[in-house]
Each structure stands twice: as C-alpha cells, then as structure tokens.
Coordinates of C-alpha atoms in Angstrom, one line a residue:
M1 CA 121.8 -9.4 72.6
Q2 CA 120.9 -8.4 76.1
Y3 CA 122.0 -5.1 77.6
R4 CA 122.6 -3.9 81.2
S5 CA 122.8 -0.3 82.4
D6 CA 125.9 1.0 84.3
R7 CA 125.6 3.5 87.1
K8 CA 125.3 6.4 84.6
G9 CA 122.6 4.7 82.6
T10 CA 124.8 3.6 79.6
K11 CA 123.5 0.4 78.1
L12 CA 126.3 -2.1 77.6
S13 CA 126.0 -5.5 75.9
V14 CA 126.0 -8.4 78.4
L15 CA 128.9 -9.8 76.3
G16 CA 131.9 -7.6 75.7
Y17 CA 134.9 -8.3 73.5
G18 CA 138.4 -8.7 75.0
C19 CA 141.2 -7.5 72.8
L20 CA 144.4 -8.9 74.4
R21 CA 145.1 -11.9 72.2
F22 CA 144.2 -11.0 68.6
T23 CA 145.4 -13.6 66.2
K24 CA 149.0 -12.8 65.0
E25 CA 151.0 -13.8 61.9
N26 CA 154.8 -13.4 62.2
G27 CA 154.5 -11.5 65.4
K28 CA 152.0 -8.9 64.0
I29 CA 148.3 -8.7 64.5
D30 CA 146.4 -10.2 61.6
I31 CA 144.3 -7.1 61.0
D32 CA 142.0 -8.5 58.3
K33 CA 141.0 -11.6 60.4
T34 CA 140.6 -9.4 63.5
E35 CA 138.5 -7.0 61.6
K36 CA 136.1 -9.8 60.5
E37 CA 135.8 -11.0 64.1
I38 CA 135.2 -7.5 65.5
M39 CA 132.6 -6.6 62.9
E40 CA 130.8 -9.8 63.4
A41 CA 130.7 -9.1 67.1
I42 CA 129.3 -5.6 66.5
R43 CA 126.7 -7.0 64.0
S44 CA 125.7 -9.4 66.8
G45 CA 125.1 -6.6 69.2
V46 CA 128.4 -6.4 71.2
N47 CA 129.1 -2.8 72.0
Y48 CA 131.9 -3.0 74.6
F49 CA 135.6 -3.6 73.7
D50 CA 138.3 -4.0 76.3
T51 CA 142.0 -3.3 75.5
A52 CA 145.0 -1.8 77.2
Y53 CA 148.2 0.3 76.6
V54 CA 150.4 -2.8 77.1
Y55 CA 148.4 -5.2 74.9
G56 CA 151.0 -5.0 72.1
G57 CA 149.4 -3.5 69.0
S58 CA 145.8 -4.0 70.3
E59 CA 144.8 -0.4 70.8
A60 CA 146.1 0.6 67.3
A61 CA 144.4 -2.4 65.7
L62 CA 141.1 -1.7 67.4
G63 CA 141.2 2.0 66.5
E64 CA 142.1 1.2 62.9
I65 CA 139.2 -1.3 62.5
L66 CA 136.6 1.0 64.1
A67 CA 137.7 4.0 62.0
R68 CA 137.9 1.9 58.8
N69 CA 134.3 0.8 59.2
G70 CA 132.9 4.1 60.7
V71 CA 131.6 2.4 63.8
R72 CA 133.4 4.3 66.6
E73 CA 130.2 5.9 67.8
Q74 CA 128.4 2.5 67.9
V75 CA 130.6 1.1 70.6
Y76 CA 132.2 1.8 74.0
I77 CA 136.0 1.5 74.4
A78 CA 137.6 0.4 77.6
T79 CA 141.4 0.8 77.9
K80 CA 143.9 0.8 80.7
L81 CA 146.6 3.1 82.1
P82 CA 149.9 1.4 82.8
H83 CA 150.3 3.3 86.1
Y84 CA 153.4 1.3 87.0
L85 CA 155.2 3.1 84.1
I86 CA 154.0 6.5 85.1
K87 CA 156.5 8.8 87.0
S88 CA 154.7 12.2 86.8
K89 CA 151.5 13.9 85.8
A90 CA 153.2 14.9 82.5
G91 CA 154.0 11.3 81.8
L92 CA 150.4 10.4 82.5
E93 CA 149.2 12.9 80.0
K94 CA 151.7 11.8 77.4
C95 CA 150.5 8.2 77.8
F96 CA 146.9 9.1 77.5
Q97 CA 147.4 11.2 74.4
E98 CA 149.2 8.3 72.8
Q99 CA 146.3 6.0 73.6
L100 CA 143.8 8.5 72.0
K101 CA 146.0 8.5 68.9
R102 CA 146.2 4.8 68.7
L103 CA 142.5 4.4 69.2
R104 CA 141.7 7.2 66.7
T105 CA 139.3 8.8 69.1
D106 CA 138.9 12.0 71.2
H107 CA 137.7 10.2 74.3
V108 CA 137.8 6.9 76.3
D109 CA 134.4 5.6 77.5
Y110 CA 135.8 3.4 80.3
Y111 CA 139.3 4.0 81.6
L112 CA 141.0 1.7 84.1
M113 CA 144.0 1.8 86.3
H114 CA 145.7 -1.4 85.1
M115 CA 146.4 -3.9 87.8
L116 CA 145.8 -1.6 90.7
N117 CA 146.1 -4.0 93.7
D118 CA 146.3 -2.0 96.9
V119 CA 145.5 1.4 98.5
Q120 CA 149.1 2.3 99.0
T121 CA 149.7 2.2 95.2
W122 CA 146.6 4.3 94.7
Q123 CA 147.8 6.8 97.3
G124 CA 151.2 7.0 95.5
L125 CA 149.4 7.8 92.3
C126 CA 147.3 10.5 94.0
A127 CA 150.6 12.0 95.2
K128 CA 151.6 12.3 91.6
G129 CA 148.3 14.1 90.8
V130 CA 146.4 11.2 89.2
D131 CA 143.2 11.8 91.0
Q132 CA 143.2 15.5 90.0
W133 CA 144.0 14.5 86.4
I134 CA 141.1 12.1 86.4
R135 CA 138.7 14.8 87.5
E136 CA 140.0 17.1 84.8
K137 CA 139.6 14.5 82.1
Q138 CA 136.1 13.6 83.2
A139 CA 135.1 17.2 83.3
S140 CA 136.4 17.7 79.8
G141 CA 134.6 14.6 78.5
Q142 CA 137.8 12.8 77.5
I143 CA 137.2 10.1 80.1
C144 CA 133.6 9.1 80.7
S145 CA 133.8 6.4 83.5
I146 CA 136.8 5.6 85.7
G147 CA 137.7 2.3 87.2
F148 CA 140.5 -0.2 87.9
S149 CA 141.4 -3.8 87.1
Y150 CA 142.5 -6.0 90.0
H151 CA 144.7 -9.0 90.7
G152 CA 145.1 -8.9 94.5
N153 CA 143.3 -10.4 97.5
S154 CA 139.9 -9.8 99.0
A155 CA 141.0 -7.6 101.9
N156 CA 143.0 -5.2 99.7
F157 CA 140.2 -5.1 97.1
K158 CA 137.6 -3.9 99.6
E159 CA 139.9 -1.2 100.9
L160 CA 140.6 -0.1 97.3
L161 CA 136.9 0.0 96.4
D162 CA 136.3 2.5 99.3
A163 CA 139.4 4.6 98.5
Y164 CA 137.7 6.5 95.6
D165 CA 134.4 6.9 94.0
W166 CA 135.0 4.4 91.2
D167 CA 132.4 3.9 88.5
F168 CA 133.4 0.3 87.8
C169 CA 136.1 -2.3 88.3
Q170 CA 137.3 -5.5 86.7
I171 CA 138.3 -8.6 88.7
Q172 CA 139.5 -12.1 87.9
Y173 CA 136.6 -14.5 88.5
N174 CA 136.2 -18.1 87.4
Y175 CA 133.3 -20.4 88.2
L176 CA 135.8 -23.3 88.8
D177 CA 137.7 -21.2 91.3
E178 CA 135.4 -18.6 93.0
H179 CA 137.8 -17.7 95.8
T180 CA 141.0 -16.6 94.0
Q181 CA 142.0 -12.9 94.3
A182 CA 139.0 -10.7 95.0
G183 CA 136.9 -13.8 95.6
K184 CA 133.1 -14.5 95.7
Q185 CA 132.4 -15.6 99.3
R186 CA 130.1 -13.4 101.4
N187 CA 132.0 -10.4 102.7
S188 CA 134.6 -11.0 99.9
G189 CA 135.7 -8.4 97.4
H190 CA 133.1 -9.6 94.8
Y191 CA 130.3 -9.3 97.2
H192 CA 131.6 -5.9 98.5
G193 CA 131.8 -4.5 95.0
T194 CA 128.4 -5.5 93.9
S195 CA 126.7 -4.5 97.1
A196 CA 128.1 -1.0 96.5
G197 CA 126.1 -0.9 93.2
R198 CA 129.2 -0.7 91.0
K199 CA 129.5 -2.4 87.7
I200 CA 131.8 -5.4 88.0
S201 CA 133.4 -6.9 84.9
T202 CA 135.1 -10.2 85.5
A203 CA 138.1 -11.7 83.7
S204 CA 138.9 -15.4 84.1
A205 CA 142.5 -16.5 83.8
G206 CA 144.4 -19.8 83.3
R207 CA 141.8 -22.3 84.6
G208 CA 141.6 -24.9 81.7
K209 CA 139.1 -26.0 79.2
A210 CA 135.7 -24.9 80.3
V211 CA 132.6 -22.9 79.3
I212 CA 131.9 -20.9 82.5
C213 CA 128.7 -19.1 83.3
R214 CA 127.4 -17.2 86.3
S215 CA 124.3 -15.2 86.8
S216 CA 122.9 -13.3 89.7
A217 CA 119.3 -12.8 90.9
E218 CA 117.6 -9.5 90.7
A219 CA 119.0 -6.8 93.0
D220 CA 117.0 -4.4 95.0
S221 CA 117.6 -1.9 92.2
G222 CA 115.6 -4.1 89.9
R223 CA 118.5 -4.8 87.7
V224 CA 119.7 -8.3 86.8
G225 CA 123.4 -9.2 86.5
I226 CA 125.0 -11.8 84.4
S227 CA 128.7 -12.6 83.9
L228 CA 130.2 -15.1 81.4
A229 CA 133.6 -16.5 80.7
V230 CA 134.9 -18.7 77.9
E231 CA 138.2 -20.5 77.6
S232 CA 139.9 -23.0 75.4
D233 CA 143.1 -25.0 75.7
R234 CA 144.9 -22.2 73.8
G235 CA 143.6 -19.3 75.7
Y236 CA 140.4 -17.3 76.0
G237 CA 137.5 -17.3 73.5
G238 CA 137.1 -13.6 73.0
I239 CA 134.5 -12.7 75.6
V240 CA 134.5 -10.3 78.5
W241 CA 131.6 -10.6 80.9
Y242 CA 129.7 -8.3 83.1
E243 CA 127.6 -8.1 86.2
F244 CA 125.3 -5.3 87.2
V245 CA 123.8 -5.6 90.7
G246 CA 122.9 -3.3 93.6
N247 CA 122.4 -3.4 97.3
G248 CA 121.0 -6.6 98.7
A249 CA 121.9 -8.7 95.7
T250 CA 121.7 -12.4 96.1
E251 CA 123.5 -14.9 93.7
R252 CA 122.8 -18.2 92.1
T253 CA 124.4 -20.3 89.4
G254 CA 122.9 -20.8 86.0
G255 CA 122.3 -18.6 82.9
I256 CA 123.5 -19.2 79.4
G257 CA 126.7 -20.7 78.1
I258 CA 128.7 -19.4 75.1
Q259 CA 131.1 -21.7 73.4
G260 CA 134.5 -20.3 72.4
R261 CA 136.0 -21.4 69.1
R262 CA 139.5 -22.6 68.5
T263 CA 141.3 -22.1 65.2
D264 CA 144.6 -23.3 63.8
R265 CA 146.1 -19.9 64.6
G266 CA 144.7 -19.4 68.1
T267 CA 141.3 -18.6 69.6
D268 CA 138.9 -16.3 67.8
G269 CA 139.2 -12.9 69.3
A270 CA 140.9 -13.4 72.7
L271 CA 140.9 -11.7 76.0

C-alpha cells in the first residue's frame, strides 16, 4: 500500500474504503460479511474509512467491527454531518454525540459537512454557530480535520473553498466525465482545490461499468497525488480515492487500476 500525507502530516492510504453500500440481507447490513471485507482491507494497508450519519446503519456497523477487532487506533474515520437536518447548535451537538456512540469512539479523524454546495448554505450554518462549534471540537480533539463533500458546480465550489480554512474536501470526479459538478478543467473547482494545497478526495457516481484511474504529476511541494475509482454494474467496488497535490500541480492520466468485484448480493464493500 502507498500512503500520502495530508496537510497535517497524517499518512493516509492511497486507497480508502467507502462504507455507504455494505451488503445487506433482509434490509439489514450483513455484519459478518462486512467484517471480513473491512478486516481484509486493513490487513492490506487501507487505513481510511468513509461513512456518514445518513448511510443507514453504516456508522454503527463500522464502529462495531473496529471495536470487535480492536483496530480503532489503526485507522482513520471520516464521517459526515447532515447539516440539512440541523436546526440549532444544540441539535448539532446531539447529532455529533450520536455519531460518536455509533462509531464507538471519542473522536472523528475527518469530519465533513455533507453535501455542502454553496456559500449561502455555509453562511446559514455559521449563523447557527457551526463554525464556532467546529473550532471548539478541534480544540478539544474530538474533531481532527474538517472538510465538506460537494455536489454543486465549479463556480460555487471555488467560492466555498475560500469561505473557510478547510483541511480537505470531497468531490464527485469520474475519468469518463471530468467536467461534471466541481470539474477538472483549468480554473475549475478541482484545479482550484488542489492548487490551494488541500487534500481532495473524489467520489465517482453513476457512470457505468469501468475501472477508472487518474494520477497527477509531482507538485511543487514534492508530493505526488493519485486518485482511483472503481464501479460495477451494481454500484461501486468499495474504494474511495485520494489526491494530494500542492501549488503549481500539473496533471496527467495514468497510474494503476483496481478491479472491483461483484457478488450475488452486491458489490464487495461499496461506496
């Protein structure tokens, strides 16, 4: 496994594990199958696991598996705040404490505003005290790095990136369609984000049967970025993919491809 450092020096596996579509039986997560998949990923060097409050049962399943195997301190957890459900600072705290309980942990390594798509929404959250709350949580160590996931256009993305000192962000990106949402073209959201030296994680959605790979050349910072996506005709193949670049980064296609596996009950570990 290869690793890349984020802006704080934390070494993350180039491949991360998406936890949205764990295999289910009769509407419930197949915890034993999911445990085997997650533990195999950890043994293979994966140390980044991405979930969210609204991924039905995902946080609790991930927390149970990590606790059951005593591996919480070996991995980094990313989860997301459903800000669209939050009405007050008290509601925010209640949601966060529920997430800690589900995940069986006392801190979240990477915390995202889920589907934060424009500055106006962020400003509305700040009016509810979210920015102050974030600073308090980071000071206490309950949140290590703060970011947002994004599903809007390039113009809004660039404005949002500059609206706060984010540690990282997650965007939709697909090698078969490089211009959807934040986009890749020069002066786009993707370029703007990486040129600011932030960690960009990319999530590919609904683009068909393909193994998708993208890598970037060395940045001025001396770091190399790589991002990977895997899909099958039943969904994603269980991979989140990351890019770590700095000012002056150039890009090229290439890198390595990872094949997702399809089973009778769905894809193995899904995003």
